[in-house]
């Protein structure tokens, strides 16, 4: 999925900025990363309640395999198929993910930048 397709899906949400991230794209609104686009799929930042709601809508957890063979799951879940065709649903889900991402960013100390 490219940046134009992502902007189209989230048009009702507002501007989404994309940055390259580990072979995919990080999705940002107001300077906060609220989602990922990887292998043609969009994943949103979740907390346990939002993850359960997305799972009930048929979404899947984002995970990847490490070089050592372990599978890693992150707190990102796929955007349900229905949201890809309904901009208002996509916007509502993105807004919820942004609220969660902001709370997570506020609760975690910033790491020092490496030079």
Tab-separated table of N, CA, C and O in Angstrom:
chain	number	residue	atom	x	y	z
A	1	UNK	N	0.844	-1.167	0.000
A	1	UNK	CA	0.000	0.000	0.000
A	1	UNK	C	0.896	1.239	0.000
A	1	UNK	O	1.849	1.329	0.756
A	2	UNK	N	0.545	2.194	-0.840
A	2	UNK	CA	1.354	3.402	-0.936
A	2	UNK	C	0.712	4.550	-0.156
A	2	UNK	O	-0.401	4.432	0.351
A	3	UNK	N	1.432	5.665	-0.089
A	3	UNK	CA	0.970	6.808	0.700
A	3	UNK	C	-0.344	7.378	0.178
A	3	UNK	O	-1.196	7.797	0.970
A	4	UNK	N	-0.543	7.377	-1.130
A	4	UNK	CA	-1.793	7.898	-1.696
A	4	UNK	C	-2.975	7.023	-1.288
A	4	UNK	O	-4.046	7.538	-0.954
A	5	UNK	N	-2.799	5.720	-1.290
A	5	UNK	CA	-3.860	4.804	-0.871
A	5	UNK	C	-4.188	4.973	0.599
A	5	UNK	O	-5.364	4.938	0.993
A	6	UNK	N	-3.169	5.171	1.410
A	6	UNK	CA	-3.372	5.387	2.848
A	6	UNK	C	-4.118	6.697	3.074
A	6	UNK	O	-5.065	6.765	3.860
A	7	UNK	N	-3.713	7.751	2.365
A	7	UNK	CA	-4.396	9.048	2.491
A	7	UNK	C	-5.858	8.923	2.087
A	7	UNK	O	-6.734	9.528	2.721
A	8	UNK	N	-6.144	8.126	1.068
A	8	UNK	CA	-7.518	7.931	0.618
A	8	UNK	C	-8.360	7.222	1.682
A	8	UNK	O	-9.479	7.638	1.972
A	9	UNK	N	-7.810	6.176	2.272
A	9	UNK	CA	-8.535	5.423	3.305
A	9	UNK	C	-8.852	6.311	4.506
A	9	UNK	O	-9.939	6.248	5.072
A	10	UNK	N	-7.899	7.161	4.895
A	10	UNK	CA	-8.064	7.989	6.086
A	10	UNK	C	-8.460	9.433	5.781
A	10	UNK	O	-8.285	10.312	6.628
A	11	UNK	N	-9.021	9.693	4.604
A	11	UNK	CA	-9.394	11.062	4.220
A	11	UNK	C	-10.345	11.696	5.232
A	11	UNK	O	-10.204	12.879	5.563
A	12	UNK	N	-11.298	10.950	5.738
A	12	UNK	CA	-12.253	11.490	6.716
A	12	UNK	C	-11.607	11.711	8.087
A	12	UNK	O	-12.125	12.475	8.893
A	13	UNK	N	-10.473	11.068	8.344
A	13	UNK	CA	-9.750	11.199	9.609
A	13	UNK	C	-8.943	12.485	9.634
A	13	UNK	O	-8.850	13.158	10.649
A	14	UNK	N	-8.324	12.797	8.518
A	14	UNK	CA	-7.462	13.963	8.424
A	14	UNK	C	-6.118	13.568	7.862
A	14	UNK	O	-5.906	12.423	7.460
A	15	UNK	N	-5.193	14.511	7.833
A	15	UNK	CA	-3.896	14.214	7.218
A	15	UNK	C	-3.116	13.145	7.982
A	15	UNK	O	-3.056	13.164	9.212
A	16	UNK	N	-2.558	12.214	7.225
A	16	UNK	CA	-1.713	11.159	7.772
A	16	UNK	C	-0.361	11.273	7.087
A	16	UNK	O	-0.275	11.301	5.859
A	17	UNK	N	0.670	11.347	7.868
A	17	UNK	CA	2.037	11.416	7.349
A	17	UNK	C	2.635	10.021	7.415
A	17	UNK	O	2.435	9.298	8.398
A	18	UNK	N	3.377	9.639	6.396
A	18	UNK	CA	4.002	8.317	6.360
A	18	UNK	C	5.518	8.466	6.395
A	18	UNK	O	6.080	9.361	5.765
A	19	UNK	N	6.154	7.575	7.160
A	19	UNK	CA	7.621	7.506	7.214
A	19	UNK	C	8.032	6.059	7.030
A	19	UNK	O	7.402	5.156	7.584
A	20	UNK	N	9.095	5.862	6.302
A	20	UNK	CA	9.606	4.506	6.105
A	20	UNK	C	9.986	3.904	7.456
A	20	UNK	O	10.561	4.570	8.306
A	21	UNK	N	9.667	2.616	7.605
A	21	UNK	CA	9.910	1.953	8.879
A	21	UNK	C	10.056	0.456	8.646
A	21	UNK	O	9.074	-0.214	8.333
A	22	UNK	N	11.252	-0.075	8.746
A	22	UNK	CA	11.504	-1.519	8.693
A	22	UNK	C	10.784	-2.217	7.541
A	22	UNK	O	10.056	-3.183	7.743
A	23	UNK	N	10.924	-1.724	6.336
A	23	UNK	CA	10.303	-2.363	5.191
A	23	UNK	C	8.836	-2.031	5.022
A	23	UNK	O	8.166	-2.579	4.156
A	24	UNK	N	8.320	-1.136	5.820
A	24	UNK	CA	6.928	-0.705	5.714
A	24	UNK	C	6.856	0.790	5.921
A	24	UNK	O	7.829	1.507	5.679
A	25	UNK	N	5.727	1.244	6.385
A	25	UNK	CA	5.529	2.658	6.661
A	25	UNK	C	4.948	2.832	8.048
A	25	UNK	O	4.061	2.074	8.456
A	26	UNK	N	5.436	3.828	8.783
A	26	UNK	CA	4.808	4.244	10.020
A	26	UNK	C	3.777	5.308	9.675
A	26	UNK	O	4.034	6.166	8.835
A	27	UNK	N	2.602	5.237	10.278
A	27	UNK	CA	1.527	6.200	10.019
A	27	UNK	C	1.439	7.167	11.187
A	27	UNK	O	1.305	6.743	12.342
A	28	UNK	N	1.519	8.458	10.886
A	28	UNK	CA	1.579	9.497	11.920
A	28	UNK	C	0.459	10.515	11.737
A	28	UNK	O	0.112	10.875	10.616
A	29	UNK	N	-0.073	10.979	12.843
A	29	UNK	CA	-1.002	12.106	12.877
A	29	UNK	C	-0.576	12.978	14.048
A	29	UNK	O	-0.284	12.464	15.130
A	30	UNK	N	-0.473	14.251	13.821
A	30	UNK	CA	-0.046	15.191	14.870
A	30	UNK	C	1.279	14.773	15.502
A	30	UNK	O	1.479	14.941	16.705
A	31	UNK	N	2.171	14.191	14.704
A	31	UNK	CA	3.488	13.800	15.184
A	31	UNK	C	3.530	12.523	16.002
A	31	UNK	O	4.574	12.174	16.540
A	32	UNK	N	2.432	11.788	16.085
A	32	UNK	CA	2.361	10.565	16.882
A	32	UNK	C	2.093	9.387	15.952
A	32	UNK	O	1.180	9.437	15.120
A	33	UNK	N	2.876	8.327	16.101
A	33	UNK	CA	2.674	7.137	15.279
A	33	UNK	C	1.502	6.338	15.835
A	33	UNK	O	1.534	5.875	16.965
A	34	UNK	N	0.465	6.175	15.005
A	34	UNK	CA	-0.724	5.453	15.430
A	34	UNK	C	-0.951	4.185	14.625
A	34	UNK	O	-1.859	3.412	14.926
A	35	UNK	N	-0.124	3.950	13.616
A	35	UNK	CA	-0.336	2.767	12.793
A	35	UNK	C	0.871	2.403	11.963
A	35	UNK	O	1.877	3.107	11.941
A	36	UNK	N	0.734	1.256	11.287
A	36	UNK	CA	1.762	0.726	10.405
A	36	UNK	C	1.108	0.297	9.102
A	36	UNK	O	-0.052	-0.132	9.106
A	37	UNK	N	1.858	0.362	8.020
A	37	UNK	CA	1.438	-0.244	6.759
A	37	UNK	C	2.562	-1.192	6.360
A	37	UNK	O	3.694	-0.763	6.132
A	38	UNK	N	2.241	-2.490	6.327
A	38	UNK	CA	3.242	-3.514	6.038
A	38	UNK	C	2.612	-4.554	5.119
A	38	UNK	O	1.501	-5.036	5.388
A	39	UNK	N	3.322	-4.901	4.055
A	39	UNK	CA	2.860	-5.944	3.134
A	39	UNK	C	1.433	-5.720	2.654
A	39	UNK	O	0.622	-6.650	2.593
A	40	UNK	N	1.091	-4.467	2.343
A	40	UNK	CA	-0.217	-4.154	1.804
A	40	UNK	C	-1.351	-4.111	2.811
A	40	UNK	O	-2.513	-4.006	2.433
A	41	UNK	N	-1.025	-4.189	4.085
A	41	UNK	CA	-2.048	-4.155	5.132
A	41	UNK	C	-1.773	-3.002	6.080
A	41	UNK	O	-0.632	-2.618	6.293
A	42	UNK	N	-2.832	-2.487	6.676
A	42	UNK	CA	-2.726	-1.406	7.661
A	42	UNK	C	-3.014	-1.987	9.035
A	42	UNK	O	-3.956	-2.758	9.216
A	43	UNK	N	-2.179	-1.610	9.998
A	43	UNK	CA	-2.327	-2.047	11.387
A	43	UNK	C	-2.417	-0.809	12.267
A	43	UNK	O	-1.691	0.159	12.058
A	44	UNK	N	-3.280	-0.854	13.278
A	44	UNK	CA	-3.477	0.273	14.188
A	44	UNK	C	-2.990	-0.060	15.591
A	44	UNK	O	-3.103	-1.201	16.039
A	45	UNK	N	-2.473	0.959	16.284
A	45	UNK	CA	-2.038	0.829	17.679
A	45	UNK	C	-3.241	0.487	18.546
A	45	UNK	O	-4.312	1.083	18.395
A	46	UNK	N	-3.077	-0.461	19.459
A	46	UNK	CA	-4.198	-0.889	20.296
A	46	UNK	C	-3.808	-0.959	21.764
A	46	UNK	O	-2.637	-0.963	22.120
A	47	UNK	N	-4.835	-1.021	22.580
A	47	UNK	CA	-4.720	-1.426	23.972
A	47	UNK	C	-5.554	-2.709	24.067
A	47	UNK	O	-6.147	-3.126	23.061
A	48	UNK	N	-5.607	-3.368	25.215
A	48	UNK	CA	-6.342	-4.644	25.276
A	48	UNK	C	-7.814	-4.543	24.852
A	48	UNK	O	-8.319	-5.416	24.140
A	49	UNK	N	-8.505	-3.490	25.229
A	49	UNK	CA	-9.907	-3.344	24.863
A	49	UNK	C	-10.108	-3.137	23.370
A	49	UNK	O	-10.994	-3.745	22.753
A	50	UNK	N	-9.277	-2.287	22.780
A	50	UNK	CA	-9.386	-2.020	21.351
A	50	UNK	C	-8.981	-3.264	20.560
A	50	UNK	O	-9.600	-3.588	19.541
A	51	UNK	N	-7.965	-3.977	21.028
A	51	UNK	CA	-7.555	-5.219	20.363
A	51	UNK	C	-8.706	-6.221	20.346
A	51	UNK	O	-8.963	-6.865	19.320
A	52	UNK	N	-9.418	-6.329	21.451
A	52	UNK	CA	-10.557	-7.258	21.515
A	52	UNK	C	-11.649	-6.835	20.540
A	52	UNK	O	-12.248	-7.681	19.860
A	53	UNK	N	-11.914	-5.538	20.452
A	53	UNK	CA	-12.928	-5.047	19.516
A	53	UNK	C	-12.524	-5.328	18.069
A	53	UNK	O	-13.349	-5.747	17.253
A	54	UNK	N	-11.260	-5.104	17.749
A	54	UNK	CA	-10.794	-5.371	16.390
A	54	UNK	C	-10.816	-6.862	16.081
A	54	UNK	O	-11.195	-7.272	14.980
A	55	UNK	N	-10.432	-7.683	17.050
A	55	UNK	CA	-10.474	-9.137	16.847
A	55	UNK	C	-11.905	-9.589	16.557
A	55	UNK	O	-12.135	-10.430	15.675
A	56	UNK	N	-12.860	-9.025	17.269
A	56	UNK	CA	-14.267	-9.376	17.048
A	56	UNK	C	-14.732	-8.965	15.651
A	56	UNK	O	-15.658	-9.567	15.103
A	57	UNK	N	-14.072	-7.962	15.069
A	57	UNK	CA	-14.417	-7.499	13.724
A	57	UNK	C	-13.620	-8.233	12.650
A	57	UNK	O	-13.683	-7.871	11.477
A	58	UNK	N	-12.850	-9.247	13.062
A	58	UNK	CA	-12.100	-10.048	12.101
A	58	UNK	C	-10.673	-9.613	11.858
A	58	UNK	O	-10.009	-10.125	10.959
A	59	UNK	N	-10.173	-8.678	12.656
A	59	UNK	CA	-8.801	-8.198	12.497
A	59	UNK	C	-7.809	-9.227	13.038
A	59	UNK	O	-8.171	-10.133	13.784
A	60	UNK	N	-6.553	-9.056	12.664
A	60	UNK	CA	-5.478	-9.944	13.111
A	60	UNK	C	-4.349	-9.131	13.736
A	60	UNK	O	-4.068	-8.010	13.306
A	61	UNK	N	-3.688	-9.723	14.697
A	61	UNK	CA	-2.552	-9.069	15.350
A	61	UNK	C	-1.361	-9.004	14.403
A	61	UNK	O	-1.134	-9.924	13.612
A	62	UNK	N	-0.607	-7.922	14.502
A	62	UNK	CA	0.636	-7.801	13.749
A	62	UNK	C	1.710	-8.606	14.468
A	62	UNK	O	1.884	-8.484	15.679
A	63	UNK	N	2.415	-9.423	13.730
A	63	UNK	CA	3.533	-10.168	14.307
A	63	UNK	C	4.570	-10.399	13.215
A	63	UNK	O	4.280	-10.267	12.028
A	64	UNK	N	5.762	-10.717	13.646
A	64	UNK	CA	6.835	-11.015	12.695
A	64	UNK	C	7.772	-12.031	13.323
A	64	UNK	O	7.778	-12.234	14.538
A	65	UNK	N	8.564	-12.680	12.470
A	65	UNK	CA	9.541	-13.664	12.931
A	65	UNK	C	10.907	-13.012	13.034
A	65	UNK	O	11.360	-12.341	12.099
A	66	UNK	N	11.542	-13.206	14.173
A	66	UNK	CA	12.898	-12.701	14.375
A	66	UNK	C	13.892	-13.645	13.705
A	66	UNK	O	13.568	-14.773	13.373
A	67	UNK	N	15.103	-13.175	13.562
A	67	UNK	CA	16.144	-14.005	12.948
A	67	UNK	C	16.423	-15.257	13.757
A	67	UNK	O	16.824	-16.276	13.209
A	68	UNK	N	16.194	-15.185	15.077
A	68	UNK	CA	16.448	-16.357	15.915
A	68	UNK	C	15.264	-17.333	15.907
A	68	UNK	O	15.259	-18.319	16.632
A	69	UNK	N	14.249	-17.049	15.089
A	69	UNK	CA	13.115	-17.951	14.946
A	69	UNK	C	11.931	-17.659	15.857
A	69	UNK	O	10.876	-18.250	15.694
A	70	UNK	N	12.108	-16.763	16.812
A	70	UNK	CA	10.990	-16.438	17.705
A	70	UNK	C	9.993	-15.527	17.003
A	70	UNK	O	10.365	-14.688	16.203
A	71	UNK	N	8.738	-15.718	17.311
A	71	UNK	CA	7.666	-14.877	16.764
A	71	UNK	C	7.371	-13.759	17.762
A	71	UNK	O	7.180	-14.005	18.945
A	72	UNK	N	7.315	-12.532	17.259
A	72	UNK	CA	7.088	-11.359	18.093
A	72	UNK	C	5.759	-10.726	17.693
A	72	UNK	O	5.499	-10.508	16.510
A	73	UNK	N	4.918	-10.467	18.672
A	73	UNK	CA	3.653	-9.763	18.438
A	73	UNK	C	3.730	-8.385	19.080
A	73	UNK	O	4.240	-8.246	20.188
A	74	UNK	N	3.229	-7.406	18.392
A	74	UNK	CA	3.204	-6.047	18.903
A	74	UNK	C	1.758	-5.626	19.135
A	74	UNK	O	0.833	-6.313	18.720
A	75	UNK	N	1.551	-4.492	19.752
A	75	UNK	CA	0.200	-4.031	20.068
A	75	UNK	C	-0.419	-3.280	18.886
A	75	UNK	O	-0.951	-2.184	19.033
A	76	UNK	N	-0.341	-3.889	17.726
A	76	UNK	CA	-0.955	-3.353	16.515
A	76	UNK	C	-1.838	-4.443	15.915
A	76	UNK	O	-1.434	-5.600	15.842
A	77	UNK	N	-3.049	-4.064	15.506
A	77	UNK	CA	-3.999	-5.003	14.903
A	77	UNK	C	-4.438	-4.447	13.559
A	77	UNK	O	-4.520	-3.236	13.360
A	78	UNK	N	-4.742	-5.351	12.643
A	78	UNK	CA	-5.105	-4.948	11.287
A	78	UNK	C	-6.400	-4.159	11.248
A	78	UNK	O	-7.293	-4.343	12.078
A	79	UNK	N	-6.476	-3.304	10.276
A	79	UNK	CA	-7.697	-2.560	10.006
A	79	UNK	C	-8.694	-3.552	9.406
A	79	UNK	O	-8.368	-4.239	8.435
A	80	UNK	N	-9.879	-3.688	9.988
A	80	UNK	CA	-10.849	-4.641	9.442
A	80	UNK	C	-11.206	-4.315	7.985
A	80	UNK	O	-11.208	-3.149	7.582
A	81	UNK	N	-11.511	-5.341	7.225
A	81	UNK	CA	-11.838	-5.176	5.807
A	81	UNK	C	-12.948	-4.153	5.588
A	81	UNK	O	-12.889	-3.357	4.658
A	82	UNK	N	-13.966	-4.156	6.433
A	82	UNK	CA	-15.092	-3.229	6.276
A	82	UNK	C	-14.635	-1.774	6.319
A	82	UNK	O	-15.216	-0.915	5.649
A	83	UNK	N	-13.592	-1.479	7.082
A	83	UNK	CA	-13.101	-0.106	7.208
A	83	UNK	C	-12.381	0.359	5.946
A	83	UNK	O	-12.270	1.566	5.718
A	84	UNK	N	-11.911	-0.570	5.130
A	84	UNK	CA	-11.226	-0.193	3.897
A	84	UNK	C	-12.195	0.431	2.898
A	84	UNK	O	-11.784	1.205	2.036
A	85	UNK	N	-13.474	0.101	3.007
A	85	UNK	CA	-14.486	0.611	2.089
A	85	UNK	C	-15.379	1.684	2.706
A	85	UNK	O	-16.283	2.186	2.046
A	86	UNK	N	-15.158	1.997	3.967
A	86	UNK	CA	-15.999	2.979	4.660
A	86	UNK	C	-15.098	3.962	5.391
A	86	UNK	O	-14.552	3.666	6.459
A	87	UNK	N	-14.953	5.136	4.798
A	87	UNK	CA	-14.050	6.138	5.346
A	87	UNK	C	-14.402	6.596	6.744
A	87	UNK	O	-13.513	6.911	7.537
A	88	UNK	N	-15.678	6.628	7.074
A	88	UNK	CA	-16.090	7.049	8.420
A	88	UNK	C	-15.678	6.013	9.461
A	88	UNK	O	-15.237	6.365	10.564
A	89	UNK	N	-15.801	4.743	9.119
A	89	UNK	CA	-15.371	3.680	10.038
A	89	UNK	C	-13.855	3.732	10.198
A	89	UNK	O	-13.339	3.661	11.318
A	90	UNK	N	-13.134	3.882	9.092
A	90	UNK	CA	-11.671	3.977	9.153
A	90	UNK	C	-11.254	5.169	10.012
A	90	UNK	O	-10.317	5.066	10.815
A	91	UNK	N	-11.936	6.304	9.863
A	91	UNK	CA	-11.609	7.501	10.636
A	91	UNK	C	-11.850	7.278	12.123
A	91	UNK	O	-11.021	7.670	12.960
A	92	UNK	N	-12.954	6.642	12.468
A	92	UNK	CA	-13.252	6.387	13.884
A	92	UNK	C	-12.217	5.450	14.498
A	92	UNK	O	-11.756	5.672	15.631
A	93	UNK	N	-11.812	4.431	13.760
A	93	UNK	CA	-10.804	3.497	14.270
A	93	UNK	C	-9.443	4.178	14.388
A	93	UNK	O	-8.715	3.973	15.363
A	94	UNK	N	-9.098	5.004	13.406
A	94	UNK	CA	-7.826	5.730	13.455
A	94	UNK	C	-7.802	6.699	14.629
A	94	UNK	O	-6.772	6.832	15.310
A	95	UNK	N	-8.918	7.352	14.879
A	95	UNK	CA	-8.987	8.274	16.014
A	95	UNK	C	-8.763	7.511	17.327
A	95	UNK	O	-8.010	7.960	18.194
A	96	UNK	N	-9.387	6.365	17.455
A	96	UNK	CA	-9.208	5.561	18.677
A	96	UNK	C	-7.752	5.126	18.824
A	96	UNK	O	-7.186	5.186	19.923
A	97	UNK	N	-7.132	4.723	17.711
A	97	UNK	CA	-5.723	4.316	17.755
A	97	UNK	C	-4.830	5.495	18.126
A	97	UNK	O	-3.857	5.339	18.880
A	98	UNK	N	-5.145	6.684	17.629
A	98	UNK	CA	-4.348	7.867	17.942
A	98	UNK	C	-4.435	8.211	19.424
A	98	UNK	O	-3.432	8.556	20.052
A	99	UNK	N	-5.614	8.119	20.006
A	99	UNK	CA	-5.782	8.373	21.446
A	99	UNK	C	-4.913	7.400	22.245
A	99	UNK	O	-4.221	7.783	23.200
A	100	UNK	N	-4.917	6.130	21.854
A	100	UNK	CA	-4.117	5.109	22.538
A	100	UNK	C	-2.633	5.387	22.351
A	100	UNK	O	-1.844	5.285	23.298
A	101	UNK	N	-2.236	5.750	21.132
A	101	UNK	CA	-0.823	6.038	20.857
A	101	UNK	C	-0.344	7.252	21.643
A	101	UNK	O	0.777	7.261	22.162
A	102	UNK	N	-1.192	8.279	21.747
A	102	UNK	CA	-0.820	9.459	22.541
A	102	UNK	C	-0.630	9.090	24.010
A	102	UNK	O	0.309	9.545	24.659
A	103	UNK	N	-1.528	8.283	24.538
A	103	UNK	CA	-1.422	7.870	25.940
A	103	UNK	C	-0.154	7.050	26.159
A	103	UNK	O	0.532	7.224	27.166
A	104	UNK	N	0.155	6.178	25.228
A	104	UNK	CA	1.373	5.362	25.347
A	104	UNK	C	2.621	6.240	25.282
A	104	UNK	O	3.569	6.043	26.045
A	105	UNK	N	2.610	7.226	24.390
A	105	UNK	CA	3.762	8.127	24.271
A	105	UNK	C	3.932	8.976	25.519
A	105	UNK	O	5.058	9.244	25.953
A	106	UNK	N	2.835	9.388	26.112
A	106	UNK	CA	2.906	10.215	27.330
A	106	UNK	C	3.394	9.410	28.522
A	106	UNK	O	4.034	9.956	29.417
A	107	UNK	N	3.130	8.115	28.525
A	107	UNK	CA	3.493	7.275	29.663
A	107	UNK	C	4.872	6.663	29.586
A	107	UNK	O	5.357	6.109	30.559
A	108	UNK	N	5.527	6.766	28.433
A	108	UNK	CA	6.845	6.155	28.310
A	108	UNK	C	7.914	7.235	28.203
A	108	UNK	O	7.763	8.188	27.453
A	109	UNK	N	8.992	7.076	28.972
A	109	UNK	CA	10.065	8.076	28.904
A	109	UNK	C	10.742	8.028	27.535
A	109	UNK	O	10.836	6.981	26.912
A	110	UNK	N	11.176	9.163	27.085
A	110	UNK	CA	11.868	9.242	25.797
A	110	UNK	C	13.263	8.628	25.922
A	110	UNK	O	13.962	8.843	26.896
A	111	UNK	N	13.624	7.863	24.907
A	111	UNK	CA	14.980	7.302	24.868
A	111	UNK	C	15.934	8.341	24.315
A	111	UNK	O	15.583	9.071	23.383
A	112	UNK	N	17.142	8.395	24.843
A	112	UNK	CA	18.099	9.346	24.268
A	112	UNK	C	18.477	8.932	22.851
A	112	UNK	O	18.550	7.755	22.543
A	113	UNK	N	18.681	9.914	22.007
A	113	UNK	CA	19.073	9.634	20.629
A	113	UNK	C	20.540	9.234	20.575
A	113	UNK	O	21.382	9.810	21.247
A	114	UNK	N	20.824	8.258	19.733
A	114	UNK	CA	22.210	7.871	19.493
A	114	UNK	C	22.802	8.810	18.459
A	114	UNK	O	22.150	9.214	17.529
A	115	UNK	N	24.053	9.127	18.647
A	115	UNK	CA	24.704	10.030	17.684
A	115	UNK	C	25.715	9.313	16.890
A	115	UNK	O	26.329	8.423	17.168
